[in-house]
Coordinates of C-alpha atoms in Angstrom, one line a residue:
X1 CA 85.0 -80.2 116.2
X2 CA 85.4 -79.4 112.6
X3 CA 82.4 -77.0 112.7
X4 CA 83.7 -75.3 115.8
X5 CA 87.1 -74.6 114.2
X6 CA 85.4 -73.2 111.1
X7 CA 83.2 -70.9 113.2
X8 CA 86.2 -69.7 115.2
X9 CA 88.1 -68.8 112.0
X10 CA 85.2 -66.8 110.7
X11 CA 84.9 -64.9 114.0
X12 CA 88.6 -64.1 114.0
X13 CA 88.5 -62.9 110.4
X14 CA 85.6 -60.7 111.1
X15 CA 87.3 -59.2 114.1
X16 CA 90.4 -58.3 112.0
X17 CA 88.2 -56.7 109.3
X18 CA 86.2 -54.5 111.7
X19 CA 89.4 -53.5 113.6
X20 CA 91.1 -52.2 110.4
X21 CA 88.1 -50.3 109.0
X22 CA 88.8 -46.6 108.3
X23 CA 86.4 -44.0 107.1
X24 CA 86.5 -43.3 103.4
X25 CA 88.1 -39.9 102.6
X26 CA 85.5 -37.2 101.8
X27 CA 85.5 -36.2 98.2
X28 CA 85.6 -32.4 97.9
X29 CA 82.6 -31.0 96.2
X30 CA 82.5 -27.7 94.3
X31 CA 80.8 -24.9 96.1
X32 CA 78.2 -23.0 94.0
X33 CA 79.2 -19.3 93.4
X34 CA 78.0 -16.4 91.3
X35 CA 79.7 -16.1 87.8
X36 CA 82.7 -13.7 87.7
X37 CA 82.2 -10.8 85.3
X38 CA 85.2 -10.2 83.2
X39 CA 85.6 -6.5 82.5
X40 CA 87.6 -5.7 79.3
X41 CA 89.3 -2.3 79.2
X42 CA 87.6 -0.1 76.7
X43 CA 89.8 1.9 74.3
X44 CA 89.4 5.6 74.4
X45 CA 87.5 7.1 71.5
X46 CA 89.7 8.8 68.9
X47 CA 89.8 12.6 69.7
X48 CA 88.0 14.8 67.3
X49 CA 90.4 17.0 65.4
X50 CA 89.4 20.4 63.9
X51 CA 91.4 22.7 61.7
X52 CA 90.6 26.4 62.0
X53 CA 91.5 28.4 58.9
X54 CA 92.0 32.1 59.3
X55 CA 91.4 35.0 57.1
X56 CA 94.1 36.7 54.9
X57 CA 92.7 37.4 51.4
X58 CA 94.9 36.0 48.7
X59 CA 97.3 34.6 51.3
X60 CA 94.6 32.0 51.8
X61 CA 96.4 29.8 49.3
X62 CA 98.8 29.0 52.1
X63 CA 96.0 27.0 53.7
X64 CA 96.2 24.5 50.9
X65 CA 99.9 23.9 51.5
X66 CA 99.2 23.3 55.2
X67 CA 96.4 20.8 54.5
X68 CA 98.7 19.0 51.9
X69 CA 101.5 18.6 54.5
X70 CA 99.1 17.2 57.2
X71 CA 97.4 14.8 54.8
X72 CA 100.7 13.3 53.7
X73 CA 101.3 12.5 57.4
X74 CA 97.9 10.9 58.0
X75 CA 96.4 13.9 59.8
X76 CA 92.9 14.5 58.4
X77 CA 90.6 16.7 60.5
X78 CA 87.0 15.7 61.4
X79 CA 85.9 19.4 61.6
X80 CA 86.7 22.3 59.3
X81 CA 86.0 25.9 60.3
X82 CA 87.0 28.9 58.3
X83 CA 86.9 32.7 58.3
X84 CA 87.0 34.8 55.2
X85 CA 89.6 33.2 52.8
X86 CA 89.8 30.3 55.2
X87 CA 86.0 29.7 54.8
X88 CA 86.5 29.4 51.0
X89 CA 89.3 26.9 51.2
X90 CA 87.5 25.1 54.1
X91 CA 84.3 24.7 52.3
X92 CA 86.0 23.1 49.3
X93 CA 88.0 20.8 51.6
X94 CA 84.9 19.8 53.6
X95 CA 83.2 19.0 50.4
X96 CA 85.6 16.1 49.8
X97 CA 88.5 17.6 47.9
X98 CA 91.8 16.4 49.1
X99 CA 94.9 18.6 49.2
X100 CA 95.9 17.8 45.6
X101 CA 92.5 18.5 44.3
X102 CA 92.5 21.9 46.1
X103 CA 95.9 22.7 44.6
X104 CA 94.6 21.9 41.1
X105 CA 91.6 24.2 41.7
X106 CA 93.9 26.9 42.9
X107 CA 96.0 26.8 39.8
X108 CA 93.0 26.7 37.5
X109 CA 91.1 29.5 39.3
X110 CA 90.6 32.6 37.2
X111 CA 90.7 35.7 39.3
X112 CA 88.6 37.6 36.9
X113 CA 85.8 35.0 37.2
X114 CA 85.4 35.9 40.8
X115 CA 85.3 39.7 40.2
X116 CA 81.8 41.1 39.8
X117 CA 81.9 44.8 40.0
X118 CA 79.2 46.6 41.9
X119 CA 77.7 49.9 40.8
X120 CA 76.0 52.2 43.4
X121 CA 76.5 49.5 46.1
X122 CA 78.3 49.6 49.4
X123 CA 81.4 47.8 48.0
X124 CA 83.4 47.5 44.9
X125 CA 82.3 43.9 44.4
X126 CA 79.0 42.1 44.8
X127 CA 80.4 38.7 45.9
X128 CA 77.8 36.8 43.8
X129 CA 80.5 35.4 41.6
X130 CA 82.3 33.9 44.6
X131 CA 79.1 32.5 45.9
X132 CA 78.3 30.9 42.5
X133 CA 81.9 29.4 42.2
X134 CA 81.7 27.8 45.7
X135 CA 78.3 26.3 45.1
X136 CA 79.4 24.9 41.8
X137 CA 82.4 23.2 43.4
X138 CA 80.4 21.7 46.2
X139 CA 77.7 20.4 43.7
X140 CA 75.0 22.6 45.3
X141 CA 75.0 20.7 48.6
X142 CA 74.1 22.6 51.8
X143 CA 76.6 22.9 54.6
X144 CA 75.0 20.0 56.5
X145 CA 75.4 17.8 53.4
X146 CA 79.2 18.2 53.1
X147 CA 81.4 15.2 53.8
X148 CA 83.1 16.8 56.8
X149 CA 81.5 19.0 59.5
X150 CA 82.0 22.6 58.4
X151 CA 81.3 26.1 59.6
X152 CA 81.9 29.5 58.1
X153 CA 82.3 32.5 60.5
X154 CA 81.0 35.9 59.5
X155 CA 80.3 39.1 61.5
X156 CA 76.8 40.3 62.3
X157 CA 76.9 43.9 61.2
X158 CA 74.1 45.1 63.5
X159 CA 75.4 43.2 66.7
X160 CA 79.1 43.3 66.0
X161 CA 79.4 39.7 67.1
X162 CA 80.6 36.5 65.3
X163 CA 78.0 34.5 63.5
X164 CA 78.8 30.8 62.9
X165 CA 77.0 29.2 59.9
X166 CA 76.6 25.5 60.3
X167 CA 73.6 24.9 58.0
X168 CA 72.3 26.4 54.8
X169 CA 73.7 27.5 51.5
X170 CA 77.5 27.0 51.4
X171 CA 78.3 29.7 48.9
X172 CA 76.2 32.3 50.7
X173 CA 77.9 31.5 54.0
X174 CA 81.4 31.8 52.4
X175 CA 80.4 35.0 50.7
X176 CA 79.2 36.5 54.0
X177 CA 82.4 35.3 55.8
X178 CA 84.5 37.0 53.1
X179 CA 82.6 40.3 52.7
X180 CA 85.4 42.7 53.6
X181 CA 83.7 46.0 54.3
X182 CA 84.2 48.6 51.6
X183 CA 85.4 45.9 49.1
X184 CA 82.3 43.5 49.1
X185 CA 78.7 44.5 49.7
X186 CA 77.3 43.2 53.0
X187 CA 75.4 39.9 52.6
X188 CA 71.8 39.7 53.7
X189 CA 70.7 36.4 55.2
X190 CA 67.3 36.1 56.8
X191 CA 66.9 39.9 57.0
X192 CA 70.3 40.4 58.7
X193 CA 73.4 41.8 57.2
X194 CA 76.8 40.1 57.6
X195 CA 80.3 41.1 56.7
X196 CA 83.8 39.6 57.0
X197 CA 84.4 37.2 59.9
X198 CA 87.9 38.5 60.3
X199 CA 86.5 41.6 62.1
X200 CA 85.5 39.5 65.1
X201 CA 87.1 36.0 64.7
X202 CA 90.2 36.2 62.5
X203 CA 91.1 32.5 63.3
X204 CA 87.9 30.7 64.4
X205 CA 89.3 28.5 67.2
X206 CA 86.3 29.1 69.5
X207 CA 83.8 28.1 66.8
X208 CA 85.8 24.8 66.3
X209 CA 85.4 24.1 70.0
X210 CA 81.7 24.8 69.8
X211 CA 81.4 22.2 67.1
X212 CA 82.9 19.5 69.5
X213 CA 86.6 19.6 68.7
X214 CA 88.9 18.0 71.2
X215 CA 92.0 19.2 69.4
X216 CA 92.1 22.4 67.4
X217 CA 94.8 23.1 64.8
X218 CA 94.8 26.8 64.1
X219 CA 96.3 28.2 60.8
X220 CA 97.1 31.9 61.1
X221 CA 97.9 33.6 57.8
X222 CA 97.4 37.1 58.9
X223 CA 101.1 38.0 59.0
X224 CA 102.3 41.5 59.0
X225 CA 101.1 44.3 56.8
X226 CA 102.5 44.2 53.3
X227 CA 104.6 47.3 53.8
X228 CA 104.1 48.5 50.2
X229 CA 104.3 52.2 49.5
X230 CA 101.7 54.1 47.4
X231 CA 99.1 51.5 48.0
X232 CA 95.7 51.7 46.5
X233 CA 92.6 52.0 48.6
X234 CA 91.9 48.2 48.6
X235 CA 95.4 47.4 49.8
X236 CA 95.2 50.0 52.5
X237 CA 91.9 48.6 53.7
X238 CA 93.2 45.0 53.7
X239 CA 96.4 45.9 55.5
X240 CA 94.3 47.8 58.1
X241 CA 92.1 44.7 58.7
X242 CA 95.3 42.6 58.9
X243 CA 96.7 44.8 61.6
X244 CA 93.5 44.6 63.6
X245 CA 93.3 40.8 63.1
X246 CA 96.7 40.2 64.6
X247 CA 95.6 42.0 67.8
X248 CA 92.1 40.3 68.0
X249 CA 93.3 36.9 66.9
X250 CA 95.9 36.7 69.6
X251 CA 93.3 36.2 72.3
X252 CA 91.5 33.4 70.4
X253 CA 94.7 31.6 69.4
X254 CA 95.4 30.9 73.1
X255 CA 92.6 28.3 73.0
X256 CA 94.2 26.4 70.1
X257 CA 96.3 23.2 70.8
X258 CA 98.6 23.9 67.9
X259 CA 99.1 27.1 65.9
X260 CA 100.6 27.0 62.4
X261 CA 101.9 30.3 61.1
X262 CA 103.1 30.1 57.4
X263 CA 105.6 32.8 56.5
X264 CA 103.3 35.3 54.6
X265 CA 105.8 38.1 54.3
X266 CA 105.8 39.6 50.9
X267 CA 102.8 37.7 49.8
X268 CA 100.1 40.0 48.2
X269 CA 96.7 40.4 49.9
X270 CA 94.8 41.6 46.9
X271 CA 95.7 39.4 44.0
X272 CA 96.6 35.8 43.1
X273 CA 100.0 36.3 41.5
X274 CA 102.0 34.3 44.1
X275 CA 99.5 31.5 44.8
X276 CA 102.2 28.9 44.1
X277 CA 104.6 30.5 46.6
X278 CA 101.8 30.7 49.2
X279 CA 101.1 27.0 48.9
X280 CA 104.7 26.1 49.3
X281 CA 105.1 28.3 52.4
X282 CA 102.0 26.7 53.9
X283 CA 103.4 23.3 53.2
X284 CA 106.6 24.1 54.9
X285 CA 104.8 25.4 58.0
X286 CA 102.5 22.3 58.0
X287 CA 105.4 19.8 58.0
X288 CA 107.1 21.7 60.8
X289 CA 104.0 21.2 63.0
X290 CA 103.4 17.5 62.3
X291 CA 105.3 16.2 65.3
X292 CA 103.5 18.4 67.8
X293 CA 100.1 17.6 66.4
X294 CA 100.8 13.9 66.6
X295 CA 102.0 14.3 70.2
X296 CA 98.7 16.1 71.1
X297 CA 96.6 13.4 69.4
X298 CA 98.6 10.6 71.2
X299 CA 98.1 12.2 74.5
X300 CA 94.3 12.0 74.1
X301 CA 94.2 8.4 73.0

């Protein structure tokens, strides 16, 4: 009897256990999937900024003032292109001289040291002294060896077209770019003759674009004719080129993002007497353009 009761108890317990058995909840398992690529937004490259310095004989000192104003506001171009007087200032700037160094050079410059009279030539001046001065200041480096990308624009006398020098001797290129017909003798480079770049590209905006500029700051120092009476032959010639440059330059300036026009009224074309005044006027015009330049740069970032 005792064994029967024990067996009955075990059967009853087993029945209760089997009756309450529930399936174990399924444990969720991760599903294998391909890794998710995280794409980080890439910042836009900084736009390449060029400064195109126009021709204007002794008024070219105004370019130094413009550069000075822009540098103090953190605007330093990647590309420098110059025509005539702009090529001389541009070459010295591209060589690594900042605005204050340029200003010091301007005040120390002896006009007579750049005057080499020509006899029985096709101009009053040879231009060799200018070439020598530029090469000394850039330490004999070629255009492609300067610290900033640089180009000087001259005019091919045979073709009547602009010629953009991006390699070779810096002084020779500046001399060719500055060879005002009748004042300087034409410059022969690789059997071709070149004269002042202002005849075809008074403010070299297009050349700056060709060199890869995204934003072009053009500095126009052509101004109006001097208006002086009883001018000498050199003054008359320079005024004539200035008048022509205003007309031609207007078409090219349309391609610039910002145009800076220093007040050049009353500034001489043929001597260095008012170089300090020219620098000051360039500085004033440069500061006036800073906000617009920064706006153009920010829009491309």
